[in-house]
Amino acid sequence: MTRRVVITGLGIVSPLGLDLKLFWHYLSGGHSGIRPIQSFDTRGLSSSLGGEVIDFDPTDFIPRKQARRMGRASQFAVAASMMAVHDAQLRLEWEDCDQIGVSMGTSIAGLKEALDAHADYIQKDCRHFNPFTMTATFPNAVSGEVAIALGLHGDCETYSNGCSSTANAVGRACELIRSGKTDVMVAGGTEAPMHHGIFSAMDAGRMLASDEGGTLRNLPRPFDRQRSGTVIGEGAGCVVLEEYDHAIRRGARIYAEVDGWSFTCDAHSMARPDAGGKEQTRAIARSLTVAGWFPEEVDYINACGLGTIDLDVIETAAIKKALGGQAYRTPISSFKAALGHAFAASGAFQVVGTALVLTHQFIPPTLNLTDPDPDCDLDYVAGVGRPARVDRALINSFGFGGKNIVLALSRPNRACRISDGRPSETRREERVLVGSFHEGGGQA
């Protein structure tokens, strides 16, 4: 029997709020966190919009002196992890912190601070560097600072696989728990790319959606005929992952269970996905196999939904190939229209948001989808969210370099697992029983 892994705590730092209730209120209500960028001058760039985190004060979570030595991505990560542990009501002083680990994802980590430090170095005639530049900028700092803040001494790792880094971190954390190495992991992802140099590089690669001199506001537009690229965002999200029995013994609230995950690689291009979408299809199909689900058991897909012309079509085709006819019956949405493309943090938003979808039984909408692309003809819940019965959900996280990761999350409503990895009549009966319970107004 495989050890079960559940999510018991959530923490969020996002353009739609710095706590779970606010984040869910705005996300489910169809609000956008995309606005004109305030942190730097966007003149000369094709895009002036971004998903900035506003009203974030790191000293609400971190001593001022320590916060000054950290990069913004690390500050976000520490804040989100502390909120997740608090939300899980996990009393670390009662746990064996020698065994609890940290698994974090980031794509560019402290690149913002590295660019600033280099500019400052040049301005000072190459005579002085901030002594904390290295520890503030390299990816290792993200997981390291979380471990320091929480006092955790177990496995502590940072994964950097582009936009799919958070899904990678969550998947690896689950493996550590399933292997019996630990009962608890703190996992998530963070990103802070709000810098003129980073935007300029993205602009040069023709990846940003042009807002035509600030005249357009309904961007980005995943799966829309008029989509034209990405809008950059920032933030972080963390989850507390626990072995099921450990969570039950301490009376923890369970948001979701991680039934499985899969990882494939295009091995095609660092900048462009393989147009055939074979590896995205294989990632989705493998996640179903690992989770032991039939395609018709998928109730919701949280799409990568990048808003680029090629990837949205490829993702649509991959879903069709992997799910067959069920693809047309499965509601899908993309959070990037509301939060922007925050690289690794987008995966964190997906995991936290999907856990809340399973909890609230409500699917947030895909914003700005008013003119659907005929090649993107699935049920991409547009404009307004909808109540729905969601027992099982997939999260698509497809990153630069063709790193394709799919997570399979379910509601914590099953009393047992099927050891042979196949769906069974017992599991189907459980769906019916739990459905009757919820329709009667109960809570799981």
Coordinates of C-alpha atoms in Angstrom, one line a residue:
M1 CA 0.0 0.0 0.0
T2 CA 1.4 3.4 -1.0
R3 CA 1.6 6.1 1.6
R4 CA -0.9 8.8 0.9
V5 CA 0.1 12.4 0.6
V6 CA -2.3 15.2 1.5
I7 CA -2.3 19.0 1.5
T8 CA -3.1 20.5 4.9
G9 CA -1.9 24.1 4.7
L10 CA -1.8 26.9 2.1
G11 CA 0.1 30.1 1.9
I12 CA -0.1 32.8 -0.8
V13 CA 1.6 36.0 -1.9
S14 CA -0.1 37.2 -5.1
P15 CA -1.3 40.1 -7.2
L16 CA -4.8 39.2 -5.9
G17 CA -4.0 39.4 -2.2
L18 CA -1.7 38.3 0.6
D19 CA -4.0 35.9 2.3
L20 CA -6.2 32.9 1.3
K21 CA -9.6 34.5 1.8
L22 CA -8.7 37.6 -0.3
F23 CA -7.0 35.6 -2.9
W24 CA -9.9 33.2 -3.4
H25 CA -12.5 36.1 -3.2
Y26 CA -10.8 37.9 -6.1
L27 CA -9.8 34.8 -8.1
S28 CA -13.3 33.1 -8.0
G29 CA -15.0 36.5 -8.5
G30 CA -13.3 37.1 -11.8
H31 CA -11.1 40.0 -10.7
S32 CA -7.8 40.8 -12.4
G33 CA -4.5 41.5 -10.7
I34 CA -3.1 42.9 -13.9
R35 CA -2.4 46.7 -13.8
P36 CA 0.1 49.3 -15.0
I37 CA 3.5 48.6 -13.5
Q38 CA 4.5 50.9 -10.8
S39 CA 7.9 49.5 -9.7
F40 CA 9.9 50.6 -12.7
D41 CA 9.7 52.8 -15.8
T42 CA 8.2 50.8 -18.7
R43 CA 9.0 53.3 -21.4
G44 CA 10.6 51.6 -24.5
L45 CA 8.8 48.3 -23.8
S46 CA 5.9 46.9 -25.7
S47 CA 4.2 46.1 -22.4
S48 CA 3.4 48.4 -19.5
L49 CA 1.2 45.9 -17.6
G50 CA 2.1 43.3 -15.0
G51 CA 0.8 41.3 -12.1
E52 CA 2.6 43.1 -9.3
V53 CA 2.3 42.2 -5.6
I54 CA 1.3 45.4 -3.8
D55 CA 1.3 46.2 -0.1
F56 CA 3.8 43.5 0.7
D57 CA 6.0 44.4 3.7
P58 CA 8.6 41.6 4.3
T59 CA 9.0 42.9 7.9
D60 CA 5.6 41.5 8.6
F61 CA 7.3 38.1 8.5
I62 CA 11.0 38.6 8.7
P63 CA 13.2 40.8 11.0
R64 CA 14.2 44.0 9.2
K65 CA 17.9 43.3 9.2
Q66 CA 17.5 39.8 7.8
A67 CA 15.0 40.9 5.2
R68 CA 17.5 43.5 3.8
R69 CA 19.9 40.7 3.1
M70 CA 17.3 38.7 1.1
G71 CA 16.1 38.9 -2.4
R72 CA 12.4 39.7 -3.1
A73 CA 11.8 36.1 -4.3
S74 CA 13.1 34.7 -1.0
Q75 CA 11.1 37.2 1.0
F76 CA 8.0 36.0 -0.9
A77 CA 8.9 32.3 -0.3
V78 CA 9.4 32.8 3.5
A79 CA 6.1 34.7 3.9
A80 CA 4.1 32.1 1.9
S81 CA 5.7 29.2 3.8
M82 CA 5.0 30.8 7.2
M83 CA 1.4 31.4 6.2
A84 CA 1.1 27.8 5.0
V85 CA 2.4 26.3 8.3
H86 CA 0.1 28.6 10.2
D87 CA -2.9 27.6 8.1
A88 CA -2.1 24.0 8.6
Q89 CA -2.0 24.6 12.4
L90 CA 1.3 22.7 12.4
R91 CA 3.0 23.1 15.7
L92 CA 6.6 22.7 14.7
E93 CA 7.8 22.6 18.3
W94 CA 5.8 19.4 18.6
E95 CA 7.3 17.9 15.4
D96 CA 10.6 16.3 14.6
C97 CA 12.1 19.2 12.6
D98 CA 15.2 17.1 11.9
Q99 CA 13.0 15.1 9.4
I100 CA 10.8 17.9 8.0
G101 CA 12.1 19.1 4.6
V102 CA 11.7 22.0 2.2
S103 CA 11.2 21.7 -1.5
M104 CA 10.9 25.0 -3.4
G105 CA 10.8 25.9 -7.1
T106 CA 12.0 29.1 -8.8
S107 CA 12.9 29.9 -12.4
I108 CA 15.1 33.0 -12.1
A109 CA 15.4 33.4 -8.3
G110 CA 17.3 36.6 -7.5
L111 CA 18.0 37.7 -11.0
K112 CA 16.4 41.1 -10.2
E113 CA 18.8 41.7 -7.4
A114 CA 21.8 40.5 -9.5
L115 CA 21.0 43.0 -12.2
D116 CA 20.6 45.8 -9.7
A117 CA 23.9 44.8 -8.0
H118 CA 25.8 44.8 -11.3
A119 CA 24.4 48.2 -12.2
D120 CA 25.4 49.5 -8.8
Y121 CA 28.9 48.0 -9.2
I122 CA 29.4 49.7 -12.6
Q123 CA 28.2 53.0 -11.1
K124 CA 30.8 52.8 -8.4
D125 CA 33.6 52.2 -10.9
C126 CA 33.7 48.5 -10.2
R127 CA 35.0 49.0 -6.7
H128 CA 32.3 47.7 -4.4
F129 CA 29.8 44.9 -4.2
N130 CA 27.2 44.3 -1.6
P131 CA 28.6 41.5 0.6
F132 CA 25.2 39.8 0.6
T133 CA 24.8 39.7 -3.2
M134 CA 25.5 36.0 -3.7
T135 CA 23.3 34.8 -0.9
A136 CA 20.5 37.1 -2.1
T137 CA 20.6 36.0 -5.7
F138 CA 21.3 32.3 -6.2
P139 CA 18.4 29.8 -6.4
N140 CA 19.6 27.9 -3.3
A141 CA 18.7 30.9 -1.2
V142 CA 15.0 30.3 -1.8
S143 CA 14.8 26.9 0.0
G144 CA 17.6 27.9 2.4
E145 CA 15.8 31.0 3.7
V146 CA 12.5 29.0 4.2
A147 CA 14.4 26.3 6.2
I148 CA 16.1 29.0 8.3
A149 CA 12.8 30.9 9.0
L150 CA 11.0 27.7 10.0
G151 CA 13.9 25.9 11.7
L152 CA 13.6 22.8 9.5
H153 CA 16.6 20.4 9.2
G154 CA 15.4 17.7 6.7
D155 CA 16.0 17.6 2.9
C156 CA 16.2 21.2 1.6
E157 CA 16.2 21.6 -2.1
T158 CA 15.5 24.2 -4.8
Y159 CA 14.3 23.0 -8.2
S160 CA 14.7 25.2 -11.3
N161 CA 12.9 23.9 -14.3
G162 CA 11.5 27.1 -15.7
C163 CA 7.7 27.6 -15.3
S164 CA 7.2 24.0 -14.1
S165 CA 9.6 24.4 -11.2
T166 CA 6.9 24.5 -8.5
A167 CA 5.1 21.4 -9.9
N168 CA 8.5 19.7 -9.8
A169 CA 9.1 20.7 -6.2
V170 CA 5.7 19.5 -5.1
G171 CA 6.1 16.2 -6.9
R172 CA 9.5 15.5 -5.4
A173 CA 8.3 16.4 -2.0
C174 CA 5.5 13.9 -2.4
E175 CA 8.1 11.2 -3.3
L176 CA 10.0 11.8 -0.1
I177 CA 6.8 11.3 1.9
R178 CA 5.7 8.3 0.0
S179 CA 9.2 6.7 0.4
G180 CA 8.8 7.0 4.2
K181 CA 11.7 9.3 4.6
T182 CA 9.6 12.0 6.2
D183 CA 5.9 12.6 7.2
V184 CA 5.9 16.4 6.5
M185 CA 7.3 18.7 3.7
V186 CA 6.9 22.4 3.0
A187 CA 6.8 22.8 -0.8
G188 CA 6.1 25.7 -3.2
G189 CA 7.5 28.2 -5.6
T190 CA 8.4 31.9 -5.8
E191 CA 9.3 34.5 -8.4
A192 CA 10.1 38.2 -8.5
P193 CA 10.8 39.2 -12.1
M194 CA 9.6 42.9 -11.9
H195 CA 12.7 44.5 -13.4
H196 CA 13.3 46.5 -16.6
G197 CA 16.1 44.3 -17.6
I198 CA 14.1 41.1 -17.3
F199 CA 11.2 42.7 -19.2
S200 CA 13.5 43.9 -21.9
A201 CA 14.9 40.4 -22.4
M202 CA 11.4 39.0 -22.6
D203 CA 10.4 41.8 -25.0
A204 CA 13.4 41.1 -27.2
G205 CA 12.3 37.5 -27.4
R206 CA 8.8 38.7 -28.5
M207 CA 7.2 36.9 -25.6
L208 CA 5.3 39.9 -24.1
A209 CA 1.7 40.8 -25.1
S210 CA 1.8 44.4 -26.5
D211 CA -0.7 46.7 -24.8
E212 CA -0.3 49.3 -27.6
G213 CA 1.1 52.1 -25.5
G214 CA -1.0 51.3 -22.5
T215 CA -4.3 51.5 -24.4
L216 CA -5.2 47.9 -23.8
R217 CA -6.1 46.5 -20.4
N218 CA -7.8 43.2 -21.2
L219 CA -4.6 41.2 -21.3
P220 CA -3.4 38.4 -21.3
R221 CA -6.0 36.4 -23.3
P222 CA -5.5 32.6 -23.0
F223 CA -7.2 30.6 -25.7
D224 CA -8.7 33.7 -27.3
R225 CA -8.4 34.3 -31.0
Q226 CA -6.8 37.7 -30.3
R227 CA -4.2 36.4 -27.8
S228 CA -0.7 37.9 -28.4
G229 CA 1.6 36.8 -25.6
T230 CA 2.2 36.8 -21.9
V231 CA 1.9 39.5 -19.2
I232 CA 4.5 39.0 -16.4
G233 CA 3.5 38.5 -12.8
E234 CA 5.2 37.8 -9.5
G235 CA 4.5 36.2 -6.1
A236 CA 4.7 32.9 -4.3
G237 CA 2.7 30.0 -3.0
C238 CA 3.4 27.2 -0.5
V239 CA 1.7 24.1 0.7
V240 CA 2.2 21.8 3.7
L241 CA 2.3 18.2 2.5
E242 CA 1.7 15.4 5.0
E243 CA 1.4 11.7 5.1
Y244 CA -2.3 11.0 5.5
D245 CA -2.1 9.1 8.8
H246 CA 0.1 11.8 10.3
A247 CA -2.5 14.5 9.3
I248 CA -5.4 12.4 10.7
R249 CA -3.6 11.8 14.0
R250 CA -3.2 15.5 14.7
G251 CA -6.7 16.4 13.5
A252 CA -5.5 18.4 10.5
R253 CA -7.9 19.9 7.9
I254 CA -7.2 18.3 4.5
Y255 CA -7.6 20.4 1.4
A256 CA -6.7 17.8 -1.2
E257 CA -4.8 14.6 -1.8
V258 CA -2.0 14.4 -4.3
D259 CA -2.8 11.2 -6.2
G260 CA 0.1 11.4 -8.6
W261 CA 2.3 13.4 -10.9
S262 CA 4.3 12.9 -14.1
F263 CA 7.2 14.6 -15.9
T264 CA 8.2 14.5 -19.6
C265 CA 10.6 16.6 -21.7
D266 CA 10.2 17.7 -25.3
A267 CA 13.9 17.6 -25.9
H268 CA 13.1 20.0 -28.7
S269 CA 13.9 23.7 -28.0
M270 CA 14.5 26.0 -25.1
A271 CA 12.2 28.7 -26.4
R272 CA 9.5 26.8 -28.4
P273 CA 7.3 23.8 -27.6
D274 CA 7.3 20.9 -29.9
A275 CA 4.3 21.6 -32.2
G276 CA 3.2 18.0 -32.1
G277 CA 2.5 18.2 -28.4
K278 CA 3.4 14.5 -28.0
E279 CA 5.2 15.0 -24.6
Q280 CA 2.4 17.2 -23.2
T281 CA 0.0 14.5 -24.1
R282 CA 2.2 11.8 -22.6
A283 CA 2.5 13.9 -19.4
I284 CA -1.3 14.1 -19.0
A285 CA -1.8 10.4 -19.8
R286 CA 1.0 9.3 -17.4
S287 CA -0.5 11.4 -14.6
L288 CA -3.8 9.6 -15.0
T289 CA -2.0 6.2 -15.0
V290 CA -0.1 7.0 -11.8
A291 CA -3.2 8.4 -10.1
G292 CA -5.2 5.4 -11.2
W293 CA -7.9 7.5 -12.8
F294 CA -10.0 6.9 -15.9
P295 CA -10.2 10.0 -18.3
E296 CA -13.9 10.3 -17.5
E297 CA -13.1 10.8 -13.8
V298 CA -11.3 14.1 -14.5
D299 CA -13.7 16.8 -13.3
Y300 CA -11.5 19.9 -13.9
I301 CA -8.2 20.9 -15.5
N302 CA -6.2 23.9 -14.4
A303 CA -4.5 24.7 -17.6
C304 CA -1.1 26.1 -18.2
G305 CA -3.0 28.6 -20.5
L306 CA 0.0 30.8 -21.2
G307 CA -1.8 33.1 -23.7
T308 CA 0.7 32.5 -26.6
I309 CA -0.5 31.5 -30.0
D310 CA 1.4 28.2 -30.3
L311 CA 1.3 26.8 -26.7
D312 CA -2.5 27.3 -26.2
V313 CA -3.2 25.3 -29.4
I314 CA -0.7 22.6 -28.4
E315 CA -2.2 22.3 -24.9
T316 CA -5.7 22.0 -26.3
A317 CA -4.7 19.3 -28.7
A318 CA -2.8 17.4 -25.9
I319 CA -5.8 17.4 -23.6
K320 CA -8.0 16.0 -26.5
K321 CA -5.5 13.3 -27.2
A322 CA -5.0 12.3 -23.6
L323 CA -8.7 12.4 -22.5
G324 CA -10.5 11.5 -25.7
G325 CA -14.1 12.5 -25.7
Q326 CA -14.0 13.4 -22.1
A327 CA -11.9 16.5 -23.0
Y328 CA -15.1 18.2 -24.3
R329 CA -16.9 17.5 -21.1
T330 CA -14.2 18.7 -18.7
P331 CA -14.3 22.3 -17.6
I332 CA -10.9 24.1 -17.9
S333 CA -9.6 27.4 -16.8
S334 CA -6.3 29.4 -16.7
F335 CA -5.3 31.6 -13.8
K336 CA -2.7 33.5 -15.8
A337 CA -5.3 35.8 -17.2
A338 CA -5.9 37.1 -13.7
L339 CA -2.4 36.8 -12.2
G340 CA 0.0 37.0 -15.1
H341 CA 2.7 34.6 -16.0
A342 CA 4.8 34.5 -12.9
F343 CA 7.2 31.8 -14.1
A344 CA 7.6 29.3 -11.2
A345 CA 5.1 31.2 -9.0
S346 CA 2.4 30.5 -11.6
G347 CA 2.7 26.8 -10.6
A348 CA 2.3 27.8 -7.0
F349 CA -0.8 29.8 -7.8
Q350 CA -2.2 26.8 -9.6
V351 CA -1.6 24.3 -6.8
V352 CA -3.0 26.6 -4.1
G353 CA -5.9 27.7 -6.3
T354 CA -6.8 24.1 -7.4
A355 CA -6.8 23.0 -3.7
L356 CA -9.3 25.8 -3.1
V357 CA -11.4 24.7 -6.1
L358 CA -11.7 21.2 -4.6
T359 CA -12.6 22.8 -1.2
H360 CA -15.2 25.3 -2.5
Q361 CA -16.5 23.3 -5.4
F362 CA -16.3 26.3 -7.6
I363 CA -14.2 26.9 -10.8
P364 CA -12.7 30.4 -11.3
P365 CA -13.0 31.8 -14.8
T366 CA -10.5 32.4 -17.6
L367 CA -10.6 36.2 -18.0
N368 CA -10.5 38.1 -21.2
L369 CA -11.7 35.1 -23.2
T370 CA -14.3 36.8 -25.4
D371 CA -13.5 35.5 -28.9
P372 CA -12.5 31.9 -28.6
D373 CA -10.0 30.5 -31.0
P374 CA -11.7 27.7 -33.1
D375 CA -8.6 25.6 -32.5
C376 CA -9.1 26.0 -28.7
D377 CA -12.6 24.6 -28.6
L378 CA -12.8 23.0 -25.2
D379 CA -14.8 24.2 -22.2
Y380 CA -12.4 27.0 -21.1
V381 CA -14.7 28.5 -18.4
A382 CA -14.9 32.1 -19.7
G383 CA -15.7 35.4 -18.0
V384 CA -17.6 34.1 -15.0
G385 CA -16.8 31.2 -12.7
R386 CA -19.2 28.4 -12.1
P387 CA -20.2 26.0 -9.3
A388 CA -19.2 22.4 -10.2
R389 CA -18.8 19.0 -8.7
V390 CA -15.0 18.6 -8.7
D391 CA -13.6 15.5 -7.1
R392 CA -10.5 15.1 -9.3
A393 CA -8.4 17.8 -10.9
L394 CA -5.3 17.9 -13.1
I395 CA -2.8 20.8 -13.1
N396 CA -0.9 21.3 -16.3
S397 CA 2.5 23.0 -15.8
F398 CA 4.5 23.3 -19.1
G399 CA 7.8 25.2 -18.8
F400 CA 10.4 26.7 -21.1
G401 CA 12.8 24.0 -22.4
G402 CA 9.8 21.7 -22.9
K403 CA 9.6 20.6 -19.2
N404 CA 6.0 19.2 -18.9
I405 CA 4.7 18.3 -15.5
V406 CA 1.1 17.3 -14.6
L407 CA -0.2 17.0 -11.0
A408 CA -3.3 15.0 -10.1
L409 CA -5.2 16.3 -7.0
S410 CA -8.4 14.9 -5.5
R411 CA -10.8 15.7 -2.8
P412 CA -9.9 14.0 0.5
N413 CA -13.1 11.9 0.5
R414 CA -11.9 8.3 0.1
A415 CA -11.4 6.0 3.0
C416 CA -9.0 3.7 1.1
R417 CA -6.6 3.5 -1.9
I418 CA -6.6 0.9 -4.5
S419 CA -3.2 -0.8 -4.4
D420 CA -3.1 -2.0 -8.0
G421 CA -3.4 1.6 -9.4
R422 CA -6.6 1.0 -11.2
P423 CA -10.0 2.7 -10.6
S424 CA -12.5 0.4 -9.0
E425 CA -16.2 0.1 -8.3
T426 CA -15.4 0.9 -4.7
R427 CA -14.0 4.3 -5.7
R428 CA -17.0 5.0 -7.9
E429 CA -19.4 4.1 -5.0
E430 CA -17.4 6.5 -2.8
R431 CA -18.0 9.3 -5.3
V432 CA -21.8 8.7 -5.2
L433 CA -21.9 8.5 -1.4
V434 CA -19.8 11.7 -0.9
G435 CA -21.8 13.4 -3.6
S436 CA -25.0 12.7 -1.7
F437 CA -23.5 14.0 1.5
H438 CA -22.4 17.3 -0.1
E439 CA -25.7 17.8 -1.9
G440 CA -27.3 17.6 1.6
G441 CA -25.2 20.6 2.8
G442 CA -22.5 18.8 4.7
Q443 CA -18.8 19.5 4.6
A444 CA -16.0 17.0 4.1

